[in-house]
Coordinates of C-alpha atoms and ligand atoms in Angstrom, one line a residue:
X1 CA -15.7 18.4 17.6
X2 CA -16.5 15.4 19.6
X3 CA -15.5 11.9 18.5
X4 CA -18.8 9.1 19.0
X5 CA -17.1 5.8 20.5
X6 CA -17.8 3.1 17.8
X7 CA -19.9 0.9 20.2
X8 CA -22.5 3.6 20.4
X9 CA -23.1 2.5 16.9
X10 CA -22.5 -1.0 16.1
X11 CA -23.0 -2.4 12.3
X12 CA -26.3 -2.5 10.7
X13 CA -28.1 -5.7 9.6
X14 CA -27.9 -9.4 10.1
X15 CA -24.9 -10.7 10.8
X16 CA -24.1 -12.7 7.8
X17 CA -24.2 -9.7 5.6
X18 CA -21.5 -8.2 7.3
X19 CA -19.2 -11.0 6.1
X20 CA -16.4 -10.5 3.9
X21 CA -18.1 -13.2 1.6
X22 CA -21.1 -11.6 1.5
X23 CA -19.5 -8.0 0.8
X24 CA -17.5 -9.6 -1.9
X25 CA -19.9 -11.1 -3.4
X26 CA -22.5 -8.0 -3.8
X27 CA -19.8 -6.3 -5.8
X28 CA -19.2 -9.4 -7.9
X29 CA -23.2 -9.3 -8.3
X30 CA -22.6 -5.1 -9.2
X31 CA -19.4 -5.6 -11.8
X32 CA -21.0 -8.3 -13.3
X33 CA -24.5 -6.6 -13.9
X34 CA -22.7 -3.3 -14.3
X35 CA -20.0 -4.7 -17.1
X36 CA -23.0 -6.4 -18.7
X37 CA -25.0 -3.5 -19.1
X38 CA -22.1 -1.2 -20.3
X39 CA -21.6 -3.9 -23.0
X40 CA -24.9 -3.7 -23.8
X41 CA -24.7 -0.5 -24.4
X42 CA -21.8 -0.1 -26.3
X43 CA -22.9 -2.7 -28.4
X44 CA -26.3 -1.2 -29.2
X45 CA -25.0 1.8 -29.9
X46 CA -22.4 0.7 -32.5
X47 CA -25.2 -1.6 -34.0
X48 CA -27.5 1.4 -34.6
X49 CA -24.6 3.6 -36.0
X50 CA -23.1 1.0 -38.5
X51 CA -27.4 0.4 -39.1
X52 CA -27.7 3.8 -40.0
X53 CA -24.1 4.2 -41.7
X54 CA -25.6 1.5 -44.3
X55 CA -29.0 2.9 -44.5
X56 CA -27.8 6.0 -45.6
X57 CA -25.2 4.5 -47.8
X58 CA -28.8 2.6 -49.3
X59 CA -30.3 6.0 -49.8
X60 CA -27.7 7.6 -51.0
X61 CA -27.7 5.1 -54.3
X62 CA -31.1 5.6 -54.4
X63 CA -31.1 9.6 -54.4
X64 CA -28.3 9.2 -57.5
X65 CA -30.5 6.8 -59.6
X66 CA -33.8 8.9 -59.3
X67 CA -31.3 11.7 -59.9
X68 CA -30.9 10.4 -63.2
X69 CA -34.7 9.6 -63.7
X70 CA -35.6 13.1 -62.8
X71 CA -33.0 14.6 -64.7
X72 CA -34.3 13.0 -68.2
X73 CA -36.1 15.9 -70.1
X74 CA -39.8 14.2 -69.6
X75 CA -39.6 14.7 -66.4
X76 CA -37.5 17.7 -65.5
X77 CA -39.6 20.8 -65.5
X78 CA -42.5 19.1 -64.3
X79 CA -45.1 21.6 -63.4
X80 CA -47.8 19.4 -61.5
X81 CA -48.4 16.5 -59.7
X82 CA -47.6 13.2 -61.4
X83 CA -49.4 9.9 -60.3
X84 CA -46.3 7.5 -59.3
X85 CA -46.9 5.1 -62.1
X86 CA -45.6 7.7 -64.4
X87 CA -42.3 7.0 -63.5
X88 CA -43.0 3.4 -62.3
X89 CA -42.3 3.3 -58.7
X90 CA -45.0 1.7 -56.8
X91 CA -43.1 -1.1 -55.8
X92 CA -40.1 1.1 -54.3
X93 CA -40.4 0.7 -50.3
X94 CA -38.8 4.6 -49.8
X95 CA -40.3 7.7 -50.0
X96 CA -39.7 8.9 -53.2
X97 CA -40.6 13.3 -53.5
X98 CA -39.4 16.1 -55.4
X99 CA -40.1 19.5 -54.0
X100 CA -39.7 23.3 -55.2
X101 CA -37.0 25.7 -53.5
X102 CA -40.5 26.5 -51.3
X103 CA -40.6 23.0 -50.2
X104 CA -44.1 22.4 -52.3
X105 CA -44.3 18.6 -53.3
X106 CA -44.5 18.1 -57.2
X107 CA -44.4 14.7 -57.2
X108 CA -44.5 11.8 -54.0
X109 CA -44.7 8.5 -53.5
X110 CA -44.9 7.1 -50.2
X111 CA -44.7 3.3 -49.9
X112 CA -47.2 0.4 -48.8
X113 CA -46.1 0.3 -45.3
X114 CA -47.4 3.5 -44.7
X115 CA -46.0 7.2 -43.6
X116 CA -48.1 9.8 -42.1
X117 CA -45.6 13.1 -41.3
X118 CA -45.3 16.8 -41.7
X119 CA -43.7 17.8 -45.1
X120 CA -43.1 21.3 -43.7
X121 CA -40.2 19.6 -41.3
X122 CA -38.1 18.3 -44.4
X123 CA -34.9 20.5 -45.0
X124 CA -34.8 21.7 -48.5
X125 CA -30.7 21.3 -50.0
X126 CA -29.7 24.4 -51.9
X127 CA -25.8 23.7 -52.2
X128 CA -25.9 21.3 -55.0
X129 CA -22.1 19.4 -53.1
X130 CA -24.4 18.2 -49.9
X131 CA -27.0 16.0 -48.8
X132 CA -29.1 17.0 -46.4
X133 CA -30.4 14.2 -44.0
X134 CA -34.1 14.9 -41.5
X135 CA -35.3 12.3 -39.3
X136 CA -39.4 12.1 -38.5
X137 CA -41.6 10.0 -37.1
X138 CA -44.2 8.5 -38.9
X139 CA -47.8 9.5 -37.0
X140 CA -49.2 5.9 -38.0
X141 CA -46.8 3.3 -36.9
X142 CA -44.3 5.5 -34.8
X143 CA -41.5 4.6 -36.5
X144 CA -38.5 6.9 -37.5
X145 CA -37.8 7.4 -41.6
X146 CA -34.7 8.8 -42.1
X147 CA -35.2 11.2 -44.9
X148 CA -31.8 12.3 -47.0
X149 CA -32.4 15.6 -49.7
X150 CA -29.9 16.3 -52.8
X151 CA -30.3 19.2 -55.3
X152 CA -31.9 18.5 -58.6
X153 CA -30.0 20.7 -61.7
X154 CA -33.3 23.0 -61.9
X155 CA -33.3 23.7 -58.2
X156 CA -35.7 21.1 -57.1
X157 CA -35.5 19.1 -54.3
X158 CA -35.4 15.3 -54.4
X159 CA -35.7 13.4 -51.7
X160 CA -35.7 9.9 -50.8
X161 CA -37.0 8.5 -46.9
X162 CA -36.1 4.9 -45.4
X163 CA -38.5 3.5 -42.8
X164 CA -36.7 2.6 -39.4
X165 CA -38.4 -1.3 -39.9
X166 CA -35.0 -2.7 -40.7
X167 CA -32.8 -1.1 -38.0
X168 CA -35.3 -1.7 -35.4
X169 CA -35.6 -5.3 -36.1
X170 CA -31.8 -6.0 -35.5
X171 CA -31.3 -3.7 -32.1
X172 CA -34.7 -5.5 -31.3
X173 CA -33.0 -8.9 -32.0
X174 CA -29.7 -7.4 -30.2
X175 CA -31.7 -6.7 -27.0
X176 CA -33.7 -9.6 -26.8
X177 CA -30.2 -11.7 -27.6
X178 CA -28.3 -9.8 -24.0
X179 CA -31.4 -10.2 -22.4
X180 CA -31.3 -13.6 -22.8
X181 CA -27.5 -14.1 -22.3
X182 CA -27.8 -12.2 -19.2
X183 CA -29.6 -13.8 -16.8
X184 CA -27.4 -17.1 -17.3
X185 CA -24.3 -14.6 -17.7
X186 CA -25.5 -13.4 -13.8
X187 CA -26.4 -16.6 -12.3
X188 CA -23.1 -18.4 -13.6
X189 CA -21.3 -15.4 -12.4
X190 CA -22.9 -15.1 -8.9
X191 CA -22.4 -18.8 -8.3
X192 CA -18.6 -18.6 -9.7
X193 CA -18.4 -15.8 -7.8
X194 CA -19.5 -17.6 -4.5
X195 CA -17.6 -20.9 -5.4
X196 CA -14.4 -18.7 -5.8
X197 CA -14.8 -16.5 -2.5
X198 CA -15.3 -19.7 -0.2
X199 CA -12.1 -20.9 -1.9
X200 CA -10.5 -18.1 -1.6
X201 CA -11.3 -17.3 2.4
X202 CA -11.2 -20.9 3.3
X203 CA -7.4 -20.5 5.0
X204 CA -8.8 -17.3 6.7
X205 CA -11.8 -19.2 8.3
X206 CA -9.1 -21.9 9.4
X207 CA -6.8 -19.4 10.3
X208 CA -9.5 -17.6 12.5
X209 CA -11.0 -20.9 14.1
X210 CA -7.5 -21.9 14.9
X211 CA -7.0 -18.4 17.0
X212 CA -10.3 -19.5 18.6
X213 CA -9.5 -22.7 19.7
X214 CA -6.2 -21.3 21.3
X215 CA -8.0 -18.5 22.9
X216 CA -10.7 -20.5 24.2
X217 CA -8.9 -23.5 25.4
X218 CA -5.6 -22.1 25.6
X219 CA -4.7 -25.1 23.6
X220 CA -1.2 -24.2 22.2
X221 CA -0.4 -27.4 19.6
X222 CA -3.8 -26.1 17.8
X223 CA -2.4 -25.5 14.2
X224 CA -3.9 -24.2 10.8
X225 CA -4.2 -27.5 8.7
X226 CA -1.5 -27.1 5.6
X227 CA -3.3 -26.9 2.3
X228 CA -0.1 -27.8 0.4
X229 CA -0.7 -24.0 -1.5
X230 CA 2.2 -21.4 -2.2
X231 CA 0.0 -18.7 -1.9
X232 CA 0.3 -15.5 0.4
X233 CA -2.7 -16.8 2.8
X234 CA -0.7 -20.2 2.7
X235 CA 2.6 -17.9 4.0
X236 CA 0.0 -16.6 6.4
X237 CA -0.8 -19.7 8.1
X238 CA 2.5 -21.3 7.7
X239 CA 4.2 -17.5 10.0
X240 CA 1.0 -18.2 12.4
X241 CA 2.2 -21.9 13.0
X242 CA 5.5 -20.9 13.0
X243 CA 4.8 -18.2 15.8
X244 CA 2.1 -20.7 18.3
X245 CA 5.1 -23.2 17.8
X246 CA 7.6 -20.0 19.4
X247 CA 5.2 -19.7 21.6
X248 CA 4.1 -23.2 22.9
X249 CA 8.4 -23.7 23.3
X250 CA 8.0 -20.4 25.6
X251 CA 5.4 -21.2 27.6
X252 CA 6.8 -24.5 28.3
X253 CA 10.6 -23.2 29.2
X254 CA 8.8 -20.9 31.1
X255 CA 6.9 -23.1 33.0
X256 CA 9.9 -25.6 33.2
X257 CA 11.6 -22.4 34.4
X258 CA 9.3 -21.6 37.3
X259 CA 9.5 -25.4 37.9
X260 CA 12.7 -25.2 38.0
X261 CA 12.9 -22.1 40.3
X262 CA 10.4 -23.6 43.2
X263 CA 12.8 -27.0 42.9
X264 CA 16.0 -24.9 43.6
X265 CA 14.9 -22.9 46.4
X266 CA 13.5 -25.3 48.1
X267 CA 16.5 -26.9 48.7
X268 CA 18.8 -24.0 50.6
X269 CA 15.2 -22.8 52.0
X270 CA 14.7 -26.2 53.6
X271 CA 18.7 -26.2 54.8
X272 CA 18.1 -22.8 56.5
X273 CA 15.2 -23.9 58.2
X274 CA 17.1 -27.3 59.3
X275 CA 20.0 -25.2 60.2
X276 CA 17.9 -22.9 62.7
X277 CA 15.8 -25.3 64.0
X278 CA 18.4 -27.5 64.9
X279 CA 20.0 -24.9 66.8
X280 CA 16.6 -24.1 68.5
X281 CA 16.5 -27.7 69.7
X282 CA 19.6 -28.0 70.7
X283 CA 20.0 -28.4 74.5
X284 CA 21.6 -24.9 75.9
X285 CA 25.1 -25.6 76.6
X286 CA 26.6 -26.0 80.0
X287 CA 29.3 -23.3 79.0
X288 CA 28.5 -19.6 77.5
X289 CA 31.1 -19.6 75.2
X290 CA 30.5 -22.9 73.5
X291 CA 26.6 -21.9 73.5
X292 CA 27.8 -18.9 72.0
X293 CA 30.1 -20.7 69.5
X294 CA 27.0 -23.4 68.3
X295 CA 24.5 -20.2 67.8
X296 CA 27.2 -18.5 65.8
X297 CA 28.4 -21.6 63.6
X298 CA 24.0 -21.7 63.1
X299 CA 23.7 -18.6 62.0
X300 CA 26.5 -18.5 59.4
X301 CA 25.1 -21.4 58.1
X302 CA 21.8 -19.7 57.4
X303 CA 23.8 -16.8 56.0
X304 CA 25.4 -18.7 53.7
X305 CA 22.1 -20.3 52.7
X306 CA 20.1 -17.1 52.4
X307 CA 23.3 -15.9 50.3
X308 CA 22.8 -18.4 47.7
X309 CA 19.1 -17.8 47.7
X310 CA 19.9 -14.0 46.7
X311 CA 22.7 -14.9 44.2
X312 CA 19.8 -17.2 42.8
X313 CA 17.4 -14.1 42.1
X314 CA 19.8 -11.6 41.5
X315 CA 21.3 -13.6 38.6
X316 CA 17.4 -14.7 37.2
X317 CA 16.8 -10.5 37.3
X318 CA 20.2 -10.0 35.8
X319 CA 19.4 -12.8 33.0
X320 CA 15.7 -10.9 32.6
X321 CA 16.3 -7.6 32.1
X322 CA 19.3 -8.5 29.6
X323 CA 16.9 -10.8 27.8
X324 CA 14.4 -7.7 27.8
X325 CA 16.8 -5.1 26.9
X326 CA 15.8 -3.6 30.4
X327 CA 19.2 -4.0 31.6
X328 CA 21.6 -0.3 31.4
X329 CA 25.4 -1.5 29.9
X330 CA 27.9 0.5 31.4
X331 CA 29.7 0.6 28.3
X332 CA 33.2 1.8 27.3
X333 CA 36.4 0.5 25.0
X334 CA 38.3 -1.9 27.0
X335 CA 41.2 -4.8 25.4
X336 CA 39.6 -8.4 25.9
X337 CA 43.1 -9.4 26.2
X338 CA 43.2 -7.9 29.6
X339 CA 39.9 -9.0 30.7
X340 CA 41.0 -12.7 29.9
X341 CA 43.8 -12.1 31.8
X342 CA 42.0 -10.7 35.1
X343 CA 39.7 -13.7 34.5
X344 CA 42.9 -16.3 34.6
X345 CA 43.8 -14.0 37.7
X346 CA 41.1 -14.9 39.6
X347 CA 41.2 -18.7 38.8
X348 CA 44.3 -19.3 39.4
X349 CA 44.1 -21.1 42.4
X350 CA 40.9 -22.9 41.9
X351 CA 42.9 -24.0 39.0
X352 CA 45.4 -25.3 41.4
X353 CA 43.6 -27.0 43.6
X354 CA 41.7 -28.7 41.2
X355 CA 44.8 -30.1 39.6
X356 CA 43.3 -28.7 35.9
X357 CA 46.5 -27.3 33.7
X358 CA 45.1 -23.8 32.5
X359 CA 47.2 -22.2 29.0
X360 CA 46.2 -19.6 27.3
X361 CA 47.0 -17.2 23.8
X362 CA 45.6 -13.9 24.4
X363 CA 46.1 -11.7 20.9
X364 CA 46.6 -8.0 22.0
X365 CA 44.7 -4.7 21.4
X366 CA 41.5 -6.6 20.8
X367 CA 39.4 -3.7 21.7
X368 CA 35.8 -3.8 22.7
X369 CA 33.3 -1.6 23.3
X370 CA 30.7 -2.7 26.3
X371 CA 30.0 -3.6 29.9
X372 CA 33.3 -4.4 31.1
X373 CA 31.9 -5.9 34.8
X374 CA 29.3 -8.1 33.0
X375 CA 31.4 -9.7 30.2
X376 CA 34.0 -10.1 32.8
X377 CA 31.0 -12.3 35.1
X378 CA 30.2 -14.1 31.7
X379 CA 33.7 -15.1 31.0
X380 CA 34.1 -15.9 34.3
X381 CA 31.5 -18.3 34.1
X382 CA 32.9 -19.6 31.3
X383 CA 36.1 -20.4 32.7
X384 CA 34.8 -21.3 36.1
X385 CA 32.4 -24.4 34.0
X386 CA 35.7 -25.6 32.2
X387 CA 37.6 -26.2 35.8
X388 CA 34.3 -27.2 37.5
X389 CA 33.9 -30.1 34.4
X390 CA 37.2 -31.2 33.6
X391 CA 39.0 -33.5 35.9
X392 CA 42.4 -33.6 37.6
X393 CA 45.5 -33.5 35.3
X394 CA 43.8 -32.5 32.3
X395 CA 44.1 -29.1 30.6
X396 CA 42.0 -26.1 29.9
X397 CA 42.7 -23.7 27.3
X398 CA 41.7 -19.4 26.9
X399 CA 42.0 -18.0 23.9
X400 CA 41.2 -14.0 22.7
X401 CA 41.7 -13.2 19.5
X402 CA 40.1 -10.8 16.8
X403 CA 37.6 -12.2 13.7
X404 CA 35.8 -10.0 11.5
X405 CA 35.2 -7.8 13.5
X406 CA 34.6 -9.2 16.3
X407 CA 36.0 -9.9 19.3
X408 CA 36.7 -13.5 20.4
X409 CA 37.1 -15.6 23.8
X410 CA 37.4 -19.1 23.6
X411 CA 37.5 -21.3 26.5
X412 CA 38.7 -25.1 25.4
X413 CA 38.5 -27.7 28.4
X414 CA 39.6 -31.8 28.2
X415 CA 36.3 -32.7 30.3
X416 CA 33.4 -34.4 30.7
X417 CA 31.8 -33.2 27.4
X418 CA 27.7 -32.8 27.0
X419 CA 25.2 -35.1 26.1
X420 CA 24.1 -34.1 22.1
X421 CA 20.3 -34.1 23.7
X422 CA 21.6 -31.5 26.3
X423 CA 23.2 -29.6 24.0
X424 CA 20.6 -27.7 23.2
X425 CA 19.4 -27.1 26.5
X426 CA 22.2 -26.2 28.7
X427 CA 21.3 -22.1 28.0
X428 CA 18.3 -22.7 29.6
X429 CA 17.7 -21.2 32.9
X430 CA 18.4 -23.3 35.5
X431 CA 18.9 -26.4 33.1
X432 CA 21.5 -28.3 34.7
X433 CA 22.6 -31.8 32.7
X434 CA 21.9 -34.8 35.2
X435 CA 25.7 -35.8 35.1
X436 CA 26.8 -32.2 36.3
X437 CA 24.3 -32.6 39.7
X438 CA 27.5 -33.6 41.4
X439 CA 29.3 -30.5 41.1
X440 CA 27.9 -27.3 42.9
X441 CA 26.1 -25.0 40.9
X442 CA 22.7 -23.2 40.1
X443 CA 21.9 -24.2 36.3
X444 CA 22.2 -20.4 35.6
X445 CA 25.8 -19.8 34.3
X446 CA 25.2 -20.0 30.8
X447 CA 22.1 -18.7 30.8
X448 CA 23.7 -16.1 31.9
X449 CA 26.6 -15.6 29.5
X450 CA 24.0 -16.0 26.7
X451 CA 22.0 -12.9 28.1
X452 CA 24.6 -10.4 28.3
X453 CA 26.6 -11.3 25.2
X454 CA 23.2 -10.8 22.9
X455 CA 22.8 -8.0 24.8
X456 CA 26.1 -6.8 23.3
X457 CA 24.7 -7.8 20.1
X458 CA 27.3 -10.7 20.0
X459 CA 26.7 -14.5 19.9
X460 CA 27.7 -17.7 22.1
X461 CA 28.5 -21.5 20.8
X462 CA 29.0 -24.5 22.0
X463 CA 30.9 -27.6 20.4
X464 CA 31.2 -30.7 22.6
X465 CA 32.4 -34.3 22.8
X466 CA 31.3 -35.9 25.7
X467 CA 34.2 -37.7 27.2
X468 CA 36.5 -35.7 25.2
X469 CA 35.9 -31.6 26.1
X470 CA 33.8 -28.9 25.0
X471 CA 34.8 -25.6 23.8
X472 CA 32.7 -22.2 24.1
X473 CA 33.0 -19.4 22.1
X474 CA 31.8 -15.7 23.1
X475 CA 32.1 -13.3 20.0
X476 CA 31.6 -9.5 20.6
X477 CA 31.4 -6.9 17.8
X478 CA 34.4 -4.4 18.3
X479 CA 31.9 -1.9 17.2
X480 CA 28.8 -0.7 18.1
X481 CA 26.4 -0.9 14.5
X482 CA 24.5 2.3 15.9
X483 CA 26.6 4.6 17.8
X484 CA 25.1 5.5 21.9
X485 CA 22.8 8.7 21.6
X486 CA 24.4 11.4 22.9
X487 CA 22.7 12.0 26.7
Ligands
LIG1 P1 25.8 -24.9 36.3 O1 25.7 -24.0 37.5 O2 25.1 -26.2 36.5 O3 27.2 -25.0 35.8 P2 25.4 -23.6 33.8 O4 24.3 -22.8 33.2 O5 26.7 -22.9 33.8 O6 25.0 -24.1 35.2 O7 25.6 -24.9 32.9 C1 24.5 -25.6 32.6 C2 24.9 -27.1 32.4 O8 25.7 -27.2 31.2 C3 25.7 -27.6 33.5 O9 24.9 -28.1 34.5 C4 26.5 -28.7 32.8 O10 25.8 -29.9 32.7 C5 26.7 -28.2 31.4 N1 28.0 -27.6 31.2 C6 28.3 -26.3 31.2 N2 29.6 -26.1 30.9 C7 30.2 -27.3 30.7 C8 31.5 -27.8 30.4 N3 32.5 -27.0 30.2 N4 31.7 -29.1 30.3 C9 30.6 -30.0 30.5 N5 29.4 -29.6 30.8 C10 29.1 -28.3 30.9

């Protein structure tokens, strides 16, 4: 079987009717004019049973007294046809007969209004316990008699008919009352209907023009208006503003970020090209060896640029793919404790020579499962911040330790402190505080640290006083939530 692509056949019809207003409000239109009809009809037809329930009831008291009257000894065996003034009924508006077991009339009145039928349909009763009931139509005005037999003592029939007049003139009046009712009943319904659905999909026209103006403009502070509602298309809006909002702040670190980027590299670009070309323009030397010496001393300098420029890209890849779950952990149980330690190891000396005092309280057999190189380049940076921030003769302070299930690594410094309006920026990349331009550095340390520890599905804090010291904290869960799949 072979699928049609749904372009081949786009929707049928002008466009408006392919709204959702329009669609809902055709089956308003059909419930409402369905639901009315249904009631009509429920209505009528209870109407003509309780019509006919009474009639019956009507002709039932009527068979029982001309019972009686036909019973009385006058009139019992009557052999012929007697006029209807013998037993006084030309007033009565019913049928009034009495019939043989052969169905032959012996005596019949049929009333002013008129009824024309065939005799031969009526039903002759022969159990004496029943009443029989036969409907006919009258040939001269059409309408229906309802007809109801009993058994007379000497086997005769009487029988007493009821014209349809009545019954028809109240599901007449019922008919002409829902036809009425109806068209008002529609109209108010319709335009209820329409008032309701505009209501109802204003937030989702807002919510739509909104999209619009973002994907036409690219205009990210376009935001659907607040209606003040606590409804779910209210909830709607209020996730859609929430997640433009997420997504203006992105765009905007991300273009701060590439600002960023072409600001930092042109710095050690423009020192490597002033590095070589001043060697270039350099007049040769009258000696080999110093010539060689000036070319050498040149080129390391452009190493050492080019150098920084890598460390600069490697780290934003590193921070990408951890921030993208792109980056492959090398994970395995290792004791924090011991990572600290090789950390202190390692800054010992810088320590030193930056006159900072460095203590620390390392809890043992803090064990944690994860990428053992990268947490150690995190906590390094860590460390390596404290010293590079805190000035001569004060102190900083590690500290590992274990806290509900995670492990802890806490690096306390006496130094410069952040600003509370960079606090929440220094995890950007290549944010650097203005005050910290002084000290070397790229602006991606803690970007850094922040990447790989969520990658571990850990957390990073900061608390600072500026002037007084900041303290960082890197927690790490001891335990992976969902174990590694087995390769
Ligand atoms: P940098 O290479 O500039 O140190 P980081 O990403 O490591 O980059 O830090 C970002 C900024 O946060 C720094 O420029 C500095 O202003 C601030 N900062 C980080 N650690 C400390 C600290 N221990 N004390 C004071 N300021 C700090």
């Amino acid at each position: 079987m072979c699928s049609v692509p749904s372009e081949l056949h786009p929707p049928q019809g002008p466009r408006w009717t392919r709204t959702l207003g329009f669609r809902l409000n055709a089956w308003y239109a059909f419930v409402i004019t369905t639901g009315l009809a249904a009631t009509y009809l429920v209505v009528a037809l209870l109407t003509s049973y309780a019509v006919d329930r009474a009639d019956r009831q009507i002709i039932v008291a009527k068979l029982e007294e001309y019972r009686a009257r036909f019973e009385e000894p006058a009139l019992r065996d009557l052999t012929f046809e007697l006029p209807p003034s013998a037993i006084s009924v030309e007033d009565e508006p019913y049928l009034v007969r009495v019939c043989d077991a052969d169905n032959r009339a012996l005596f019949t009145h049929v009333p002013a209004s008129g009824l024309v039928f065939d005799e031969s349909s009526l039903v002759v009763v022969t159990s004496e316990d029943r009443h029989m009931w036969t409907r006919v139509r009258s040939v001269g005005d059409g309408r229906t008699w309802t007809i109801g037999s009993a058994l007379l003592s000497n086997g005769r029939n009487l029988q007493i008919g009821m014209s349809s007049e009545h019954s028809d003139r109240i599901v007449n009046r019922l008919r002409e009352t829902f036809v009425l009712g109806f068209v008002p009943l529609l109209v108010l319904g319709l335009v209820g209907g329409a008032y309701l659905t505009r209501r109802a999909l204003r937030p989702i026209q807002d919510l739509s023009r909104t999209m619009r103006a973002i994907e036409t403009s690219g205009d990210l502070t376009a935001r659907v208006p607040d209606r003040g509602a606590a409804d779910e298309l209210e909830d709607l809006s209020k996730v859609f503003n929430r997640l433009i909002s997420k997504q203006e702040r992105l765009v905007t670190a991300m273009r701060e970020s590439l600002d960023n980027v072409a600001h930092d590299l042109r710095t050690p670009l423009t020192r490597l090209r002033g590095a070589a070309e001043a060697a270039l323009s350099r007049p040769p030397q009258p000696e080999p060896e110093q010539e060689q010496h000036d070319l050498r001393e040149a080129l390391a300098d452009c190493l050492e640029e080019s150098d920084r420029v890598g460390a600069m890209l490697k780290t934003l890849v590193d921070i990408s793919e951890a921030q993208s779950g792109l980056a492959r952990l090398d994970e395995a149980s290792f004791e924090f404790d011991a990572l600290a330690r090789e950390v202190l190891g390692l800054y010992e000396y810088v320590a030193e020579a930056r006159g900072v005092k460095v203590t620390h309280q390392l809890e043992p057999g803090v064990v944690v499962f994860g990428d053992k190189v990268r947490l150690f380049r995190a906590a390094a940076n860590l460390l390596d911040n404290a010293l590079k921030y805190t000035p001569a003769g004060r102190a900083v302070q590690v500290l590992v330790r274990s806290e509900d299930g995670q492990a802890v690594l806490e690096v306390i410094d006496e130094g410069i402190g952040i600003e509370a309006e960079d606090l929440g920026r220094i995890w950007e990349r290549l944010y650097r505080a203005d005050k910290s331009r002084t000290e070397a550095g790229l602006g991606l340390g803690l970007s850094f640290v922040r990447a790989i520890v969520e990658a571990h599905g850990g957390s990073v804090q900061v608390n600072s006083e500026p002037g007084q010291g900041s303290s960082f904290v890197m927690r790490v869960p001891q335990k992976r939530e969902t174990p590694p799949a087995d390769a």
